[in-house]
Coordinates of C-alpha atoms and ligand atoms in Angstrom, one line a residue:
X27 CA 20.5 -30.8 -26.7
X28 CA 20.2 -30.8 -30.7
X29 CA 18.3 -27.3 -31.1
X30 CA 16.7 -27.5 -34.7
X31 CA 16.7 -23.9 -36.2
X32 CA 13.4 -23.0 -38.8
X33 CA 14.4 -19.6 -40.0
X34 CA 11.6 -17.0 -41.1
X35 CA 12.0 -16.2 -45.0
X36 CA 11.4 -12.4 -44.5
X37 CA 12.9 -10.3 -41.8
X38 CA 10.3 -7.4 -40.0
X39 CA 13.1 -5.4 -38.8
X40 CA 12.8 -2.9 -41.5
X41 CA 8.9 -2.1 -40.4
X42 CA 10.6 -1.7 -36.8
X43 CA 11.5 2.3 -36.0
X44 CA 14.1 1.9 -33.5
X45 CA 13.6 5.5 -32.7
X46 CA 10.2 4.9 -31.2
X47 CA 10.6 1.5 -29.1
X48 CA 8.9 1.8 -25.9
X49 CA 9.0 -1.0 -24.1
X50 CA 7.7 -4.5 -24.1
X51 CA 5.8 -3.8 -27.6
X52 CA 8.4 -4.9 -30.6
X53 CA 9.1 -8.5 -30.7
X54 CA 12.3 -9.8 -32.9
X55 CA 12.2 -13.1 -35.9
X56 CA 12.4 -15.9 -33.9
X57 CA 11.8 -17.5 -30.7
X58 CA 13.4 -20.3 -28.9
X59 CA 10.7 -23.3 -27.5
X60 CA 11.7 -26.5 -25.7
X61 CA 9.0 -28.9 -25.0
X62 CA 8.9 -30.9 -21.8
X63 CA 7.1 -34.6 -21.5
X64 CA 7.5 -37.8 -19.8
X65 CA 10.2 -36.9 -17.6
X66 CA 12.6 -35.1 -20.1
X67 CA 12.9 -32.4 -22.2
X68 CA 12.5 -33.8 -25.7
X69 CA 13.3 -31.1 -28.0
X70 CA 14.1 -26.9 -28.7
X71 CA 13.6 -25.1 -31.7
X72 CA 13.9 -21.9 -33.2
X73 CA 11.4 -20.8 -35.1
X74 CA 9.3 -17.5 -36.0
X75 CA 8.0 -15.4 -33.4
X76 CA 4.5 -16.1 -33.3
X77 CA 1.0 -17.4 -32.6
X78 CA 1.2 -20.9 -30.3
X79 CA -2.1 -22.6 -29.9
X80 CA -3.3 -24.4 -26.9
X81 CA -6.9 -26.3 -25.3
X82 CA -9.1 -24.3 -23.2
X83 CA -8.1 -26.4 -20.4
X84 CA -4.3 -25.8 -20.5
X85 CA -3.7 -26.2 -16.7
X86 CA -1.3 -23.0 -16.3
X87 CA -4.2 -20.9 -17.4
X88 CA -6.1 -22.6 -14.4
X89 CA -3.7 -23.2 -11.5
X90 CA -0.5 -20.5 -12.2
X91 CA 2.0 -22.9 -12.9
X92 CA 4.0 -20.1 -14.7
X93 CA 7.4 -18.7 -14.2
X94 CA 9.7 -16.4 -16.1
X95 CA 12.5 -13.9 -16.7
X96 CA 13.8 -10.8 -17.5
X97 CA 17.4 -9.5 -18.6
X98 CA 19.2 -7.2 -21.2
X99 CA 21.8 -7.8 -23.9
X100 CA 23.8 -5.0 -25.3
X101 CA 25.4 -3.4 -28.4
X102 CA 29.4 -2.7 -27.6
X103 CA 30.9 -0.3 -29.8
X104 CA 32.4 -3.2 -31.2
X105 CA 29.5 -4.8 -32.1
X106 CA 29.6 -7.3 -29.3
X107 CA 26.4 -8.6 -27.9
X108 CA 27.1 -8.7 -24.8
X109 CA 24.5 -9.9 -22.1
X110 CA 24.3 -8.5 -18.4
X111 CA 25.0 -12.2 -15.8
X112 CA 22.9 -14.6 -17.5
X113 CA 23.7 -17.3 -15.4
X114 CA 22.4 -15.6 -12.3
X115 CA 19.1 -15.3 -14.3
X116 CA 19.4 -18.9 -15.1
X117 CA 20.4 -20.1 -11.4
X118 CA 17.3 -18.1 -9.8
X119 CA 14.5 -19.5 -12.8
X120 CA 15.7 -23.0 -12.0
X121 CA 14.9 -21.6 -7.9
X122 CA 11.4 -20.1 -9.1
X123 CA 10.6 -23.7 -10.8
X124 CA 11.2 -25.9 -7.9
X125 CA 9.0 -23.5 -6.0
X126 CA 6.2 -24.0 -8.4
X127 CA 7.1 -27.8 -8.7
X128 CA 8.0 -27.4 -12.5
X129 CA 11.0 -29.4 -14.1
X130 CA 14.6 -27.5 -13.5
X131 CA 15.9 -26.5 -17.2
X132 CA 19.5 -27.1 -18.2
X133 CA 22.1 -24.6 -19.0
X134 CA 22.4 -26.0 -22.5
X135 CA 18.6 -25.1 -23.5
X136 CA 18.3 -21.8 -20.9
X137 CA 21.8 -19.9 -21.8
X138 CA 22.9 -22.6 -25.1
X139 CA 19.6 -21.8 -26.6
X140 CA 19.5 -18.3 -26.4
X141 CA 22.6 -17.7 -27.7
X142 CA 21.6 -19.3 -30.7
X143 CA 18.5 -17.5 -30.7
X144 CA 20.9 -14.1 -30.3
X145 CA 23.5 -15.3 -33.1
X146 CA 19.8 -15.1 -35.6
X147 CA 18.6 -12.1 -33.9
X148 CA 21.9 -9.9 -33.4
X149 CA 20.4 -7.4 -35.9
X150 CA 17.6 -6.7 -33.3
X151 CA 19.8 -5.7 -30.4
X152 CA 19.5 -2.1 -30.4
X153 CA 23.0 0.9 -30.6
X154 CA 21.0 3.4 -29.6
X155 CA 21.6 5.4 -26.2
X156 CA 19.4 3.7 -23.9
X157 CA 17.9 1.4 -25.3
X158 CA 18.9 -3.0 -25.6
X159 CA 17.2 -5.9 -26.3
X160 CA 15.1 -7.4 -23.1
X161 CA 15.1 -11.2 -23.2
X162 CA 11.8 -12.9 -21.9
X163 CA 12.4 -16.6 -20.8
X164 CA 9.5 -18.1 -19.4
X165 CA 7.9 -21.6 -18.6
X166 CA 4.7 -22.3 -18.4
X167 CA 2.3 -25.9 -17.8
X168 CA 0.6 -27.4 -20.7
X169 CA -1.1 -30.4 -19.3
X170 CA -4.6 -30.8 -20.7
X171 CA -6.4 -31.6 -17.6
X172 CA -9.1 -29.4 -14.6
X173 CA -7.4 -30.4 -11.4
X174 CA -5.1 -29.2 -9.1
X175 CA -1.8 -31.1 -9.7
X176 CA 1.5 -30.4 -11.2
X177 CA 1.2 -30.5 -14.3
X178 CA 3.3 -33.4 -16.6
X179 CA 4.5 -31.4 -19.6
X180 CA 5.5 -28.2 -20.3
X181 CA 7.2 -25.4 -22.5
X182 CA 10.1 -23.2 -22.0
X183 CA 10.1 -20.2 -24.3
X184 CA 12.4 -17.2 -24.9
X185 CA 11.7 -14.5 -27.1
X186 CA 13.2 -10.7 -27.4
X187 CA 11.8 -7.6 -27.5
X188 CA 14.3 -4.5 -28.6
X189 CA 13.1 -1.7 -26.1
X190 CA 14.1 1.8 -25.2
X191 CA 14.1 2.8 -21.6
X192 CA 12.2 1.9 -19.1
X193 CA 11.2 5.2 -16.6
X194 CA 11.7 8.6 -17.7
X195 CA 11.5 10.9 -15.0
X196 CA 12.1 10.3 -11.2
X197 CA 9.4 8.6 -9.2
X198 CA 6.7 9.1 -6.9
X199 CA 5.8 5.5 -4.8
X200 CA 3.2 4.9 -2.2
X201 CA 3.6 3.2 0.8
X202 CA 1.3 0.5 1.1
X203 CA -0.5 -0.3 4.1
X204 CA -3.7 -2.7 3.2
X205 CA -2.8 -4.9 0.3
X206 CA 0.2 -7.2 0.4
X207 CA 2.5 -8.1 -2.4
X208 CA 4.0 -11.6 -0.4
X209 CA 3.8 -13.1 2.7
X210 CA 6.8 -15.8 4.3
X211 CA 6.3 -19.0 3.6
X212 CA 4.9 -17.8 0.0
X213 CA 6.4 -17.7 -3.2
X214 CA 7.4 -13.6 -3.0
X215 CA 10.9 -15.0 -3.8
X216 CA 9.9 -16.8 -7.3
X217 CA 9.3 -15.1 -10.4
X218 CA 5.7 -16.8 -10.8
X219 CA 3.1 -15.0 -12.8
X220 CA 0.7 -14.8 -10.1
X221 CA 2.8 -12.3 -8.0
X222 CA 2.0 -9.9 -10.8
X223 CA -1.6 -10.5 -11.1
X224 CA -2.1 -9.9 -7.1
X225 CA -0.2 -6.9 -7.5
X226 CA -2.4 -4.9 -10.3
X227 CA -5.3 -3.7 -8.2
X228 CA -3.3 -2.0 -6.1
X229 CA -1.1 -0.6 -8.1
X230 CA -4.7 1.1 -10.0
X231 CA -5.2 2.3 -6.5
X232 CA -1.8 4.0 -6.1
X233 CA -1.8 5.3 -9.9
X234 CA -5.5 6.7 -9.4
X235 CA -3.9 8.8 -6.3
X236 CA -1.0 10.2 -8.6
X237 CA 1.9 7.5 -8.0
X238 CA 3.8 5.2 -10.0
X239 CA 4.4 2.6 -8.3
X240 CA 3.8 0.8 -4.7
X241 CA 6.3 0.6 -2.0
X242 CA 5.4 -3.0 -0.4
X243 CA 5.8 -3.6 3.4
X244 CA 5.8 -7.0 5.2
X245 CA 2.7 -8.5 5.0
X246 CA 1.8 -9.2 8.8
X247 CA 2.5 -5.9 10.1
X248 CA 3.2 -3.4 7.2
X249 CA 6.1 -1.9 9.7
X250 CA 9.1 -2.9 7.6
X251 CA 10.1 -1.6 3.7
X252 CA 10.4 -4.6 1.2
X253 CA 10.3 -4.2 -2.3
X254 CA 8.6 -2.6 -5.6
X255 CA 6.5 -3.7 -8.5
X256 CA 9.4 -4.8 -10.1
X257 CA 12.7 -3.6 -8.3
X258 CA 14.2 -3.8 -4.8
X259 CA 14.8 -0.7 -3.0
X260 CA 17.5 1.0 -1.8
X261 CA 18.3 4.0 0.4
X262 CA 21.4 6.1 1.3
X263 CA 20.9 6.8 5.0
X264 CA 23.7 8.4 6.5
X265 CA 25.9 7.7 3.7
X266 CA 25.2 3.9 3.8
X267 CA 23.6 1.7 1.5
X268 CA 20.8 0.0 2.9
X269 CA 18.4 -2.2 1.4
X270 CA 15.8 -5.4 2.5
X271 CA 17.5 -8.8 2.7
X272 CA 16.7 -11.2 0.6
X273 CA 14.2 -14.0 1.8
X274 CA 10.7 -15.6 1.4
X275 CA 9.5 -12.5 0.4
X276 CA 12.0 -10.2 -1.9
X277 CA 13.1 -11.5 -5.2
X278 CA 16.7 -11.6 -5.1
X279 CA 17.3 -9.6 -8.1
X280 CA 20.4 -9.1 -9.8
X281 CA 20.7 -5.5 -10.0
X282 CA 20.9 -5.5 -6.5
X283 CA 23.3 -7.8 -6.1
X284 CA 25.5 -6.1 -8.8
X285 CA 24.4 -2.7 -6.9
X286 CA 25.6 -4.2 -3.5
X287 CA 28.5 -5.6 -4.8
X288 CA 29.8 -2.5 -6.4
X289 CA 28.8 -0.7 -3.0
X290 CA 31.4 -2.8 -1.2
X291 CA 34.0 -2.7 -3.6
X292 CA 33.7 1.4 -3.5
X293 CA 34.1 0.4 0.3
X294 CA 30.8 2.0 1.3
X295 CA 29.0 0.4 4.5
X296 CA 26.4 -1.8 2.8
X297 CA 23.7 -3.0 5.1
X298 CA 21.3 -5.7 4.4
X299 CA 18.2 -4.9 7.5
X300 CA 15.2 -4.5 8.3
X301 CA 14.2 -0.8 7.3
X302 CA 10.8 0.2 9.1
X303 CA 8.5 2.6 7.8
X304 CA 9.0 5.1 10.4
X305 CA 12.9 4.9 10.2
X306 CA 12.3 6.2 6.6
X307 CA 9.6 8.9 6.7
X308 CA 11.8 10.5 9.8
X309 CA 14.9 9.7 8.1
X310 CA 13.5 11.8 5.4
X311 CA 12.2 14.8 7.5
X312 CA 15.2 14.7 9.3
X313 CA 17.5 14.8 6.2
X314 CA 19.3 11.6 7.0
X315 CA 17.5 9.8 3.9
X316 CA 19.7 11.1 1.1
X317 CA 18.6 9.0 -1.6
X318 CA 16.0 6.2 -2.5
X319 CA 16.3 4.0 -5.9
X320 CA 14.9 1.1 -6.9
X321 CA 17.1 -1.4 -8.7
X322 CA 15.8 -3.8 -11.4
X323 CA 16.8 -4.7 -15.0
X324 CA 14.3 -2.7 -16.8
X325 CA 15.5 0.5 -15.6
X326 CA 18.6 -0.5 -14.0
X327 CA 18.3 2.5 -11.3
X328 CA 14.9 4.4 -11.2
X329 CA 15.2 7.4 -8.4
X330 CA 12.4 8.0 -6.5
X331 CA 11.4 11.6 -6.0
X332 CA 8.5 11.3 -4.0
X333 CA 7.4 8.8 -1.0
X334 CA 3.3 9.0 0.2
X335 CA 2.7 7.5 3.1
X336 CA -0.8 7.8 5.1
X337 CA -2.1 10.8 2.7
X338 CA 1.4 13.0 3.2
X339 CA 4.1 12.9 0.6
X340 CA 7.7 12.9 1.3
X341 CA 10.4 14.8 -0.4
X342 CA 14.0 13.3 -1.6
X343 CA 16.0 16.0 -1.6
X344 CA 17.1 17.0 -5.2
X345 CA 19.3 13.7 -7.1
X346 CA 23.3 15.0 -7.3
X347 CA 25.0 13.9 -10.6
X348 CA 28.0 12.8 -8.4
X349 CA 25.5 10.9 -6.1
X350 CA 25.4 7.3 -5.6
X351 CA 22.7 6.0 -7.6
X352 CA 24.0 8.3 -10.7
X353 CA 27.6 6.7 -10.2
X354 CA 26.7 3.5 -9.4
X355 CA 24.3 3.4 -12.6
X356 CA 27.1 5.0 -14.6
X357 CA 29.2 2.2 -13.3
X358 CA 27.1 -0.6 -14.5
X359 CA 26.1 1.0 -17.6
X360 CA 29.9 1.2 -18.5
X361 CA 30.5 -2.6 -17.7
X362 CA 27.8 -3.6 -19.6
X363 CA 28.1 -2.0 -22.8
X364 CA 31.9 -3.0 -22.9
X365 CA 33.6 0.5 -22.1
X366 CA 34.9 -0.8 -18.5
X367 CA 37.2 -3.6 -18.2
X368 CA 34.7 -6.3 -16.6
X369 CA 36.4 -7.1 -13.6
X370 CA 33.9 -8.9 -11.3
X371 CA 33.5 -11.2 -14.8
X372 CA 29.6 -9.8 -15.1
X373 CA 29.7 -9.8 -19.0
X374 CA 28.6 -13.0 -21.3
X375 CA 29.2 -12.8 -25.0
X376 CA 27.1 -14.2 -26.8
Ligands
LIG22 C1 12.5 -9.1 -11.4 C2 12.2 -8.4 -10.1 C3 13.2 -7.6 -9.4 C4 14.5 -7.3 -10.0 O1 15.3 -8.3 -10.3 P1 16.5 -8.1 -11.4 O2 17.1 -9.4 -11.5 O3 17.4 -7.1 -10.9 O4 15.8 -7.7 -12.7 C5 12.8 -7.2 -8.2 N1 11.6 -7.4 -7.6 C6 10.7 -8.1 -8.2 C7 9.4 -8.4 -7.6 C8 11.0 -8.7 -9.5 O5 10.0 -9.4 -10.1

């Protein structure tokens, strides 16, 4: 696919203090958009980041046919950009669009067009510690029509946003025991906006009672662990790794795959199960429960400090710098800024 490139005349990267990022709220030039119609994709451009305009009766507004993604590129000391298994993020869209009965889009326009888009953006992709570019593809339907039907066009977008990092200090998650975040036969497994809009009220619940985030459990019973708001969790029990498996319900995220594949190569016991509730909070008590993480690309590994459950909060005990979610985060990190030799061939240039 020809990808015609409109360039902005003025850069706003010097307005842009790189020192103050935060995350999610700086936005680079240009963005990439391919427009979908009558069975193809017609055409991708890059232009300035900025205003699109739309009819009231857009059909994704109405009916949720929207879908995106989320990954990292990285400074080396070289001045590489490097970008953390693309293609995995590209495989798993093209998943959450069948899902959402949305047209598949092709490696040329999902990973060819955003490394054009990072060749006129490079200066954006932060050297500070911590911080990276986050890349936001997403697809959405733009059929002008009230009804519910799959729409016939749409438009794939990518734009970046430099950020800092993501979490700060270790958290404290709830266990939740009345809402659900996905249920089988759903679309818990798709990165669909509307999992994120069910998933807000919640959330204001859990923040109101003093934690960060929600610990989801299986929607019929709420006996088993599955995932965070935006991570999968993990748990050293017993010096094992354990963690949900992947279905109908868990996004099959690519930090955890990296994490679990690291896991094994270190030849620890890595075990994909069911984890219930009670295994955890007496695993915990007990002492057996050494560590608990969630893995995502926002914040790579987030410990969690604190684990509520029916009013009573559960202790981790205190995170060791020679622990496994500190090496296997210090593992990762070195792989994909470059200062480890990629060996598992995790690392795209762009
Ligand atoms: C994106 C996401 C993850 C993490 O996936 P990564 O590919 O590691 O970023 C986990 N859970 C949910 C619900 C997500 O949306």
């Amino acid at each position: 696919m020809q990808i015609d490139i409109n360039k902005i005349s003025n850069s706003r990267i010097a307005e842009v203090d790189f020192n103050q990022l935060g995350f999610g709220k700086v936005f680079a030039d240009h963005m990439l958009v391919a427009e979908y119609a009558d069975g193809k994709w017609q055409k991708a451009t890059i232009q300035p980041y900025g205003p699109l305009s739309f009819q009231p009766a857009m059909m994704s507004l109405h009916y949720g046919q929207a879908i995106f993604e989320g990954m990292k590129a990285y400074r080396s000391d070289a001045g590489d950009i490097l970008v953390f298994r693309p293609e995995e993020n590209w495989k798993r869209f093209n998943k959450s669009a069948a899902r959402m009965c949305m047209p598949e889009v092709p490696e040329d326009i999902f990973l060819g067009g955003l490394k054009e888009l990072l060749k006129l953006d490079k200066n954006w992709v932060p050297s500070q510690d911590g911080c990276s570019l986050y890349i936001r593809p997403f697809m959405f339907a733009t059929d002008e029509y009230v009804g519910v039907t799959p729409s016939s066009t749409y438009k794939f977008i990518i734009f970046n946003c430099p950020v800092g990092s993501y979490y700060a200090k270790p958290l404290r998650v709830k266990i939740e025991t009345e809402y659900i975040r996905a249920a089988k036969g759903g679309v818990g497994f798709a990165k669909n906006a509307g999992n994120y809009g069910g998933s807000l009220f919640p959330t204001q619940l859990a923040n109101k009672e003093g934690y960060d985030q929600i610990i989801w459990t299986d929607a019929a019973t709420h006996t088993y662990v599955e995932e965070a708001g935006t991570m999968n969790l993990m748990f050293i029990i017993d010096g094992a790794l354990v963690t949900a498996p992947t279905g109908d319900t868990i996004l099959d995220g690519v930090t955890r795959k990296s994490v679990l594949q690291v896991a094994k190569d270190w030849g620890m016991d890595v075990q994909e199960r069911l984890l219930s509730v009670e295994e955890l909070v007496k695993g915990i008590e007990s002492g057996k429960v050494q560590e608990a993480f969630g893995a995502g690309t926002a914040a790579v590994i987030a410990p969690i400090q604190t684990i509520g459950y029916n009013g009573k909060d559960y202790d981790l005990p205190e995170r060791k710098p020679d622990g496994f979610s500190a090496k296997v985060y210090q593992e990762i990190n070195d792989i994909r800024l470059g200062k480890k030799t990629d060996t598992r061939n995790w690392i795209w240039k762009a």
